[in-house]
């Protein structure tokens, strides 16, 4: 069994998710909000966030994968389950920003669909790991350069169901 340590406990996590939801509510007044959940990592975050936003909230999904090439990784859209986002206020919900490559690919890709607005909300950010610059509009927690698991984040598909953010102690 892996030795799992808690980095952000459930209470702290839920408190911050509620704060983010209130920030979003304030910024979007009474507008409809279209959340785009990036599968699979953002699933719990998207649900908890959505439950705490008192606007008309719609939730849609897409799945990305990154492939390691010779000396750089490439991001690919593997499942686009989105309805038209034309003229919609869209918020991309991400679990973590690491190198920044995923969102550097995704944001321009979605902008081509002509949404009314597009913002990014990430639960976690590891700014020290950036390969390409990217800044989210809403960030839950900045963390150190550690590989984290839980609350949607996985290690080889395991540990997504932990209710907290943790890491594996070597
Ligand atoms: P980026 O394109 O490097 O910013 O990568 C973002 C994606 O890498 C995230 O959506 C995660 O799926 C994955 N990822 C990055 N860091 C971690 C981590 O510490 N734990 C689990 N997944 C991670
Ligand atoms: Mg991800």
XYZ file of N, CA and C and ligand atoms in Angstrom:
534
model
N 0.842 -1.210 0.000
C 0.000 0.000 0.000
C 0.871 1.252 0.000
N 0.493 2.228 -0.812
C 1.222 3.495 -0.815
C 0.951 4.264 0.476
N 1.949 5.000 0.904
C 1.814 5.852 2.086
C 1.333 7.235 1.637
N 0.062 7.509 1.853
C -0.527 8.760 1.356
C -0.586 9.829 2.433
N -0.070 10.999 2.096
C -0.080 12.140 3.021
C -1.087 13.179 2.524
N -1.695 13.882 3.448
C -2.664 14.926 3.093
C -1.930 16.246 2.849
N -2.232 16.885 1.722
C -1.664 18.213 1.455
C -2.723 19.283 1.741
N -3.936 19.057 1.222
C -5.057 19.989 1.487
C -6.220 19.131 1.955
N -6.654 19.327 3.193
C -7.705 18.447 3.713
C -9.081 18.837 3.165
N -10.040 17.955 3.401
C -11.371 18.099 2.816
C -12.047 19.410 3.213
N -11.886 19.787 4.476
C -12.539 20.998 4.976
C -11.992 22.257 4.286
N -10.678 22.302 4.170
C -10.009 23.436 3.528
C -10.394 23.521 2.041
N -10.465 22.347 1.443
C -10.819 22.230 0.021
C -12.242 22.761 -0.213
N -13.175 22.271 0.590
C -14.580 22.656 0.409
C -14.790 24.140 0.694
N -14.066 24.674 1.659
C -14.182 26.086 2.005
C -13.716 26.946 0.818
N -12.602 26.559 0.224
C -12.055 27.322 -0.912
C -12.949 27.204 -2.145
N -13.523 26.031 -2.360
C -14.424 25.840 -3.510
C -15.633 26.782 -3.368
N -16.148 26.892 -2.152
C -17.285 27.798 -1.913
C -16.890 29.245 -2.169
N -15.694 29.638 -1.739
C -15.213 31.005 -1.985
C -15.120 31.285 -3.485
N -14.568 30.325 -4.235
C -14.455 30.499 -5.691
C -15.837 30.646 -6.324
N -16.780 29.840 -5.846
C -18.141 29.896 -6.388
C -18.750 31.284 -6.150
N -18.497 31.846 -4.981
C -19.052 33.177 -4.669
C -18.379 34.260 -5.516
N -17.080 34.123 -5.759
C -16.360 35.065 -6.632
C -16.969 35.036 -8.042
N -17.197 33.834 -8.535
C -17.763 33.658 -9.877
C -19.169 34.254 -9.934
N -19.953 33.966 -8.915
C -21.319 34.497 -8.834
C -21.338 36.025 -8.922
N -20.401 36.633 -8.199
C -20.297 38.091 -8.167
C -19.911 38.632 -9.552
N -18.979 37.956 -10.224
C -18.500 38.410 -11.535
C -19.537 38.234 -12.643
N -20.409 37.253 -12.494
C -21.359 36.949 -13.567
C -22.780 37.418 -13.272
N -22.946 38.142 -12.153
C -24.281 38.651 -11.756
C -25.370 37.600 -12.027
N -26.356 37.924 -12.830
C -27.431 36.944 -13.034
C -27.322 36.191 -14.365
N -26.117 36.226 -14.949
C -25.949 35.590 -16.265
C -25.948 34.065 -16.188
N -26.274 33.449 -17.314
C -26.102 32.000 -17.438
C -24.603 31.701 -17.539
N -24.159 30.667 -16.829
C -22.747 30.279 -16.852
C -22.619 28.881 -17.428
N -21.736 28.736 -18.418
C -21.508 27.434 -19.049
C -20.159 26.875 -18.598
N -20.209 25.920 -17.672
C -18.979 25.321 -17.173
C -18.544 24.200 -18.116
N -17.276 24.204 -18.457
C -16.732 23.106 -19.260
C -15.762 22.322 -18.395
N -16.178 21.123 -18.052
C -15.390 20.243 -17.187
C -14.416 19.442 -18.032
N -13.129 19.560 -17.715
C -12.119 18.773 -18.429
C -12.004 17.412 -17.734
N -12.430 16.381 -18.436
C -12.405 15.020 -17.875
C -10.979 14.483 -17.881
N -10.658 13.600 -16.929
C -11.538 13.217 -15.844
C -11.240 14.009 -14.576
N -10.082 14.629 -14.529
C -9.567 15.211 -13.287
C -10.450 16.251 -12.617
N -11.246 16.978 -13.409
C -12.014 18.101 -12.848
C -13.420 17.734 -12.403
N -13.738 16.460 -12.430
C -15.121 16.052 -12.205
C -15.665 16.441 -10.821
N -14.930 16.157 -9.757
C -15.427 16.490 -8.410
C -15.446 18.008 -8.203
N -14.396 18.668 -8.668
C -14.296 20.121 -8.526
C -15.459 20.801 -9.254
N -15.732 20.362 -10.467
C -16.829 20.963 -11.241
C -18.163 20.803 -10.504
N -18.416 19.605 -9.987
C -19.696 19.341 -9.303
C -19.831 20.193 -8.054
N -18.799 20.229 -7.219
C -18.876 21.003 -5.972
C -18.998 22.496 -6.251
N -18.268 22.962 -7.263
C -18.334 24.374 -7.634
C -19.742 24.718 -8.112
N -20.266 23.897 -9.015
C -21.585 24.147 -9.595
C -22.668 24.210 -8.517
N -22.566 23.329 -7.509
C -23.574 23.289 -6.441
C -23.605 24.566 -5.622
N -22.500 25.307 -5.654
C -22.403 26.517 -4.834
C -22.568 27.815 -5.614
N -22.891 27.725 -6.895
C -23.124 28.931 -7.713
C -24.631 29.067 -7.927
N -25.180 30.186 -7.490
C -26.641 30.356 -7.607
C -27.090 31.030 -8.901
N -26.351 30.798 -9.985
C -26.790 31.301 -11.295
C -27.447 30.140 -12.038
N -27.895 30.413 -13.240
C -28.284 29.323 -14.122
C -26.980 28.716 -14.656
N -26.657 27.507 -14.206
C -25.385 26.879 -14.561
C -25.620 25.673 -15.474
N -24.890 25.641 -16.566
C -24.922 24.465 -17.436
C -23.557 23.794 -17.350
N -23.542 22.471 -17.466
C -22.279 21.738 -17.346
C -22.081 20.855 -18.577
N -20.947 21.016 -19.235
C -20.604 20.146 -20.363
C -19.179 19.637 -20.197
N -18.824 18.681 -21.047
C -17.583 17.938 -20.833
C -16.724 17.838 -22.082
N -15.430 17.800 -21.862
C -14.550 17.346 -22.933
C -13.359 16.634 -22.336
N -12.732 15.825 -23.162
C -11.613 15.039 -22.673
C -10.388 15.297 -23.528
N -9.290 15.580 -22.865
C -8.029 15.834 -23.552
C -7.020 14.780 -23.133
N -6.052 14.561 -23.978
C -4.959 13.678 -23.584
C -3.669 14.316 -24.041
N -2.615 14.134 -23.279
C -1.338 14.638 -23.774
C -0.422 13.457 -24.058
N 0.269 13.572 -25.170
C 1.162 12.511 -25.615
C 2.586 12.996 -25.534
N 3.457 12.166 -25.013
C 4.867 12.534 -24.926
C 5.555 12.238 -26.258
N 6.042 13.269 -26.892
C 6.768 13.077 -28.145
C 8.261 13.029 -27.858
N 9.066 13.235 -28.899
C 10.517 13.126 -28.710
C 11.062 14.096 -27.676
N 10.735 15.385 -27.872
C 11.216 16.305 -26.845
C 10.152 17.307 -26.390
N 8.910 17.047 -26.749
C 7.847 17.894 -26.214
C 6.568 17.069 -26.145
N 5.643 17.497 -25.320
C 4.381 16.764 -25.267
C 3.338 17.517 -26.083
N 2.454 16.763 -26.709
C 1.397 17.335 -27.530
C 0.054 17.072 -26.875
N -0.828 18.047 -26.966
C -2.152 17.882 -26.389
C -3.121 17.544 -27.511
N -4.015 16.605 -27.250
C -4.985 16.222 -28.260
C -6.369 16.127 -27.631
N -7.355 16.577 -28.396
C -8.733 16.464 -27.947
C -9.189 15.044 -28.255
N -9.561 14.279 -27.244
C -9.976 12.903 -27.521
C -11.492 12.723 -27.497
N -12.211 13.607 -26.831
C -13.674 13.534 -26.876
C -14.247 14.929 -26.669
N -14.939 15.405 -27.674
C -15.570 16.721 -27.562
C -17.073 16.512 -27.441
N -17.584 16.677 -26.239
C -18.998 16.430 -25.981
C -19.756 17.739 -25.833
N -19.166 18.812 -26.367
C -19.754 20.135 -26.151
C -20.863 20.461 -27.155
N -21.909 21.132 -26.659
C -22.877 21.731 -27.578
C -22.235 23.010 -28.123
N -22.925 23.750 -28.956
C -22.375 25.008 -29.449
C -22.148 25.965 -28.272
N -20.980 26.614 -28.261
C -20.720 27.597 -27.204
C -20.754 29.017 -27.768
N -21.199 29.124 -29.011
C -21.264 30.432 -29.651
C -22.119 31.384 -28.819
N -21.551 32.575 -28.541
C -22.252 33.602 -27.794
C -22.585 33.221 -26.337
N -21.878 32.257 -25.783
C -22.101 31.833 -24.393
C -20.965 32.327 -23.503
N -21.283 32.519 -22.222
C -20.243 32.819 -21.237
C -19.731 31.493 -20.683
N -18.471 31.222 -21.023
C -17.888 29.910 -20.759
C -16.793 29.998 -19.696
N -16.785 29.048 -18.778
C -15.655 28.914 -17.844
C -15.113 27.489 -17.953
N -13.846 27.378 -18.325
C -13.179 26.081 -18.384
C -12.775 25.705 -16.956
N -13.135 24.491 -16.542
C -12.790 24.042 -15.192
C -11.687 22.991 -15.274
N -10.529 23.344 -14.719
C -9.364 22.448 -14.785
C -8.976 22.024 -13.377
N -8.400 20.832 -13.273
C -7.964 20.354 -11.953
C -6.659 21.008 -11.526
N -5.707 21.058 -12.477
C -4.382 21.584 -12.124
C -3.702 22.144 -13.362
N -2.997 23.235 -13.192
C -2.157 23.751 -14.282
C -0.715 23.457 -13.915
N -0.065 22.748 -14.812
C 1.293 22.281 -14.561
C 2.228 22.972 -15.557
N 2.490 22.352 -16.714
C 3.340 23.006 -17.717
C 2.617 24.163 -18.406
N 1.294 24.130 -18.403
C 0.488 25.145 -19.077
C 0.107 24.754 -20.499
N 0.629 23.621 -20.961
C 0.420 23.233 -22.369
C -1.043 22.920 -22.692
N -1.727 22.267 -21.771
C -3.124 21.900 -22.023
C -3.972 23.134 -22.308
N -3.865 24.133 -21.450
C -4.722 25.314 -21.622
C -4.242 26.221 -22.741
N -2.945 26.191 -23.021
C -2.437 26.947 -24.163
C -2.951 26.397 -25.478
N -3.306 25.126 -25.457
C -3.923 24.507 -26.627
C -5.431 24.756 -26.613
N -6.054 24.538 -25.460
C -7.514 24.524 -25.395
C -8.184 25.895 -25.538
N -7.632 26.907 -24.903
C -8.303 28.212 -24.938
C -8.417 28.753 -26.372
N -7.330 28.809 -27.160
C -7.463 29.266 -28.557
C -8.412 28.377 -29.378
N -8.367 27.078 -29.089
C -9.248 26.135 -29.798
C -10.718 26.497 -29.560
N -11.080 26.778 -28.311
C -12.479 27.099 -28.003
C -12.870 28.503 -28.447
N -11.895 29.414 -28.471
C -12.183 30.790 -28.918
C -12.652 30.819 -30.371
N -12.197 29.839 -31.151
C -12.617 29.759 -32.560
C -14.122 29.538 -32.700
N -14.750 29.042 -31.619
C -16.198 28.801 -31.626
C -17.001 30.065 -31.288
N -16.304 31.159 -31.085
C -16.924 32.454 -30.779
C -17.821 32.499 -29.539
N -17.293 32.055 -28.391
C -18.061 32.253 -27.154
C -18.129 33.757 -26.852
N -19.132 34.181 -26.077
C -19.217 35.602 -25.699
C -18.021 35.953 -24.812
N -17.704 35.053 -23.875
C -16.528 35.235 -23.027
C -15.987 33.869 -22.654
N -14.702 33.840 -22.333
C -14.107 32.573 -21.914
C -13.092 32.825 -20.802
N -13.277 32.114 -19.685
C -12.355 32.234 -18.558
C -11.929 30.850 -18.118
N -10.893 30.816 -17.279
C -10.380 29.540 -16.784
C -10.370 29.547 -15.261
N -10.902 28.489 -14.684
C -10.885 28.305 -13.239
C -10.156 27.012 -12.937
N -9.068 27.098 -12.186
C -8.326 25.877 -11.833
C -8.303 25.693 -10.329
N -8.440 24.465 -9.897
C -8.367 24.211 -8.458
C -6.943 24.413 -7.957
N -5.980 23.854 -8.700
C -4.581 23.890 -8.268
C -3.697 24.504 -9.339
N -2.605 25.087 -8.908
C -1.641 25.655 -9.837
C -0.236 25.375 -9.318
N 0.605 24.866 -10.234
C 2.018 24.651 -9.901
C 2.845 25.591 -10.769
N 2.908 26.878 -10.412
C 3.572 27.865 -11.289
C 5.042 27.563 -11.561
N 5.704 26.886 -10.635
C 7.138 26.600 -10.820
C 7.404 25.610 -11.956
N 6.364 24.943 -12.464
C 6.532 23.923 -13.501
C 6.235 24.410 -14.925
N 5.880 25.693 -15.077
C 5.463 26.180 -16.395
C 6.517 26.028 -17.488
N 6.071 25.479 -18.637
C 6.905 25.440 -19.837
C 6.458 26.545 -20.785
N 5.150 26.835 -20.758
C 4.596 27.937 -21.545
C 3.757 28.777 -20.586
N 3.780 30.105 -20.771
C 3.128 30.925 -19.758
C 1.607 30.803 -19.833
N 0.994 30.728 -18.687
C -0.471 30.701 -18.616
C -0.925 31.129 -17.237
N -1.955 31.992 -17.212
C -2.499 32.414 -15.924
C -4.008 32.218 -15.922
N -4.506 31.536 -14.897
C -5.939 31.291 -14.794
C -6.640 32.543 -14.250
N -7.937 32.660 -14.517
C -8.724 33.765 -13.975
C -9.093 33.515 -12.514
N -9.309 32.240 -12.180
C -9.627 31.852 -10.804
C -8.736 30.675 -10.426
N -8.078 30.783 -9.273
C -7.195 29.708 -8.800
C -7.539 29.362 -7.361
N -7.716 28.076 -7.100
C -8.009 27.629 -5.740
C -6.793 27.715 -4.832
N -5.739 26.997 -5.199
C -4.524 26.939 -4.386
C -3.294 26.873 -5.284
N -2.269 27.646 -4.929
C -0.956 27.465 -5.552
C -0.225 26.442 -4.709
N 0.373 25.449 -5.366
C 1.098 24.428 -4.603
C 2.529 24.306 -5.096
N 3.345 23.679 -4.260
C 4.748 23.451 -4.636
C 4.825 22.356 -5.698
N 6.026 22.122 -6.198
C 6.232 21.127 -7.247
C 6.197 19.711 -6.668
N 4.975 19.209 -6.495
C 4.741 17.866 -5.952
C 3.705 17.206 -6.835
N 3.796 15.910 -7.071
C 2.756 15.218 -7.828
C 1.618 14.877 -6.873
N 0.454 15.459 -7.127
C -0.657 15.305 -6.181
C -1.755 14.391 -6.725
N -2.499 13.830 -5.805
C -3.582 12.903 -6.136
C -4.818 13.246 -5.306
N -5.950 12.708 -5.727
C -7.180 12.852 -4.948
C -8.099 13.931 -5.484
N -9.346 13.902 -5.060
C -10.366 14.871 -5.470
C -10.370 15.012 -7.002
N -10.289 13.866 -7.675
C -10.313 13.856 -9.139
C -8.970 13.581 -9.771
N -7.903 13.971 -9.093
C -6.565 13.784 -9.690
C -6.070 12.361 -9.448
N -5.412 11.823 -10.453
C -5.016 10.420 -10.380
C -3.517 10.209 -10.485
N -3.124 9.003 -10.059
C -1.800 8.470 -10.378
C -2.087 7.162 -11.101
N -1.857 7.099 -12.397
C -2.218 5.918 -13.206
C -3.662 5.479 -12.979
N -4.564 6.423 -12.959
C -6.021 6.202 -12.795
C -6.454 5.855 -11.373
N -5.509 5.728 -10.452
C -5.890 5.435 -9.064
C -6.020 6.726 -8.255
N -6.707 6.602 -7.132
C -6.813 7.642 -6.097
C -7.699 8.830 -6.429
N -8.418 8.801 -7.540
C -9.284 9.946 -7.870
C -10.341 10.174 -6.785
N -10.763 9.096 -6.129
C -11.875 9.178 -5.185
C -11.502 9.668 -3.791
N -10.239 9.947 -3.522
C -9.894 10.507 -2.209
C -10.598 11.856 -2.050
N -11.172 12.136 -0.871
C -11.897 13.408 -0.697
C -10.989 14.608 -0.408
N -9.669 14.379 -0.399
C -8.696 15.449 -0.113
C -7.616 15.428 -1.191
N -6.761 16.465 -1.191
C -5.591 16.470 -2.076
C -4.411 15.927 -1.281
N -3.785 14.910 -1.825
C -2.662 14.305 -1.120
C -1.506 14.014 -2.051
N -0.505 13.370 -1.503
C 0.630 12.950 -2.320
C 1.169 11.635 -1.756
N 1.916 10.932 -2.580
C 2.459 9.648 -2.149
C 3.841 9.873 -1.562
N 3.975 9.497 -0.300
C 5.269 9.643 0.392
C 6.177 8.500 -0.033
N 7.348 8.838 -0.568
C 8.264 7.794 -1.053
C 8.969 7.094 0.112
P -0.306 20.809 -18.245
O -0.710 20.739 -19.676
O 1.115 20.376 -18.042
O -0.611 22.127 -17.581
O -1.034 19.632 -17.532
C -2.216 19.638 -16.987
C -2.682 18.202 -16.770
O -1.635 17.321 -16.323
C -3.688 18.225 -15.669
O -4.971 18.452 -16.169
C -3.518 16.850 -15.068
O -4.334 15.930 -15.774
C -2.085 16.484 -15.279
N -1.300 16.746 -14.054
C -0.369 17.707 -13.895
N 0.155 17.685 -12.652
C -0.474 16.676 -12.003
C -0.380 16.168 -10.641
O 0.379 16.619 -9.773
N -1.213 15.130 -10.348
C -2.084 14.593 -11.260
N -2.203 15.049 -12.511
C -1.401 16.079 -12.892
Mg -6.381 17.034 -16.551
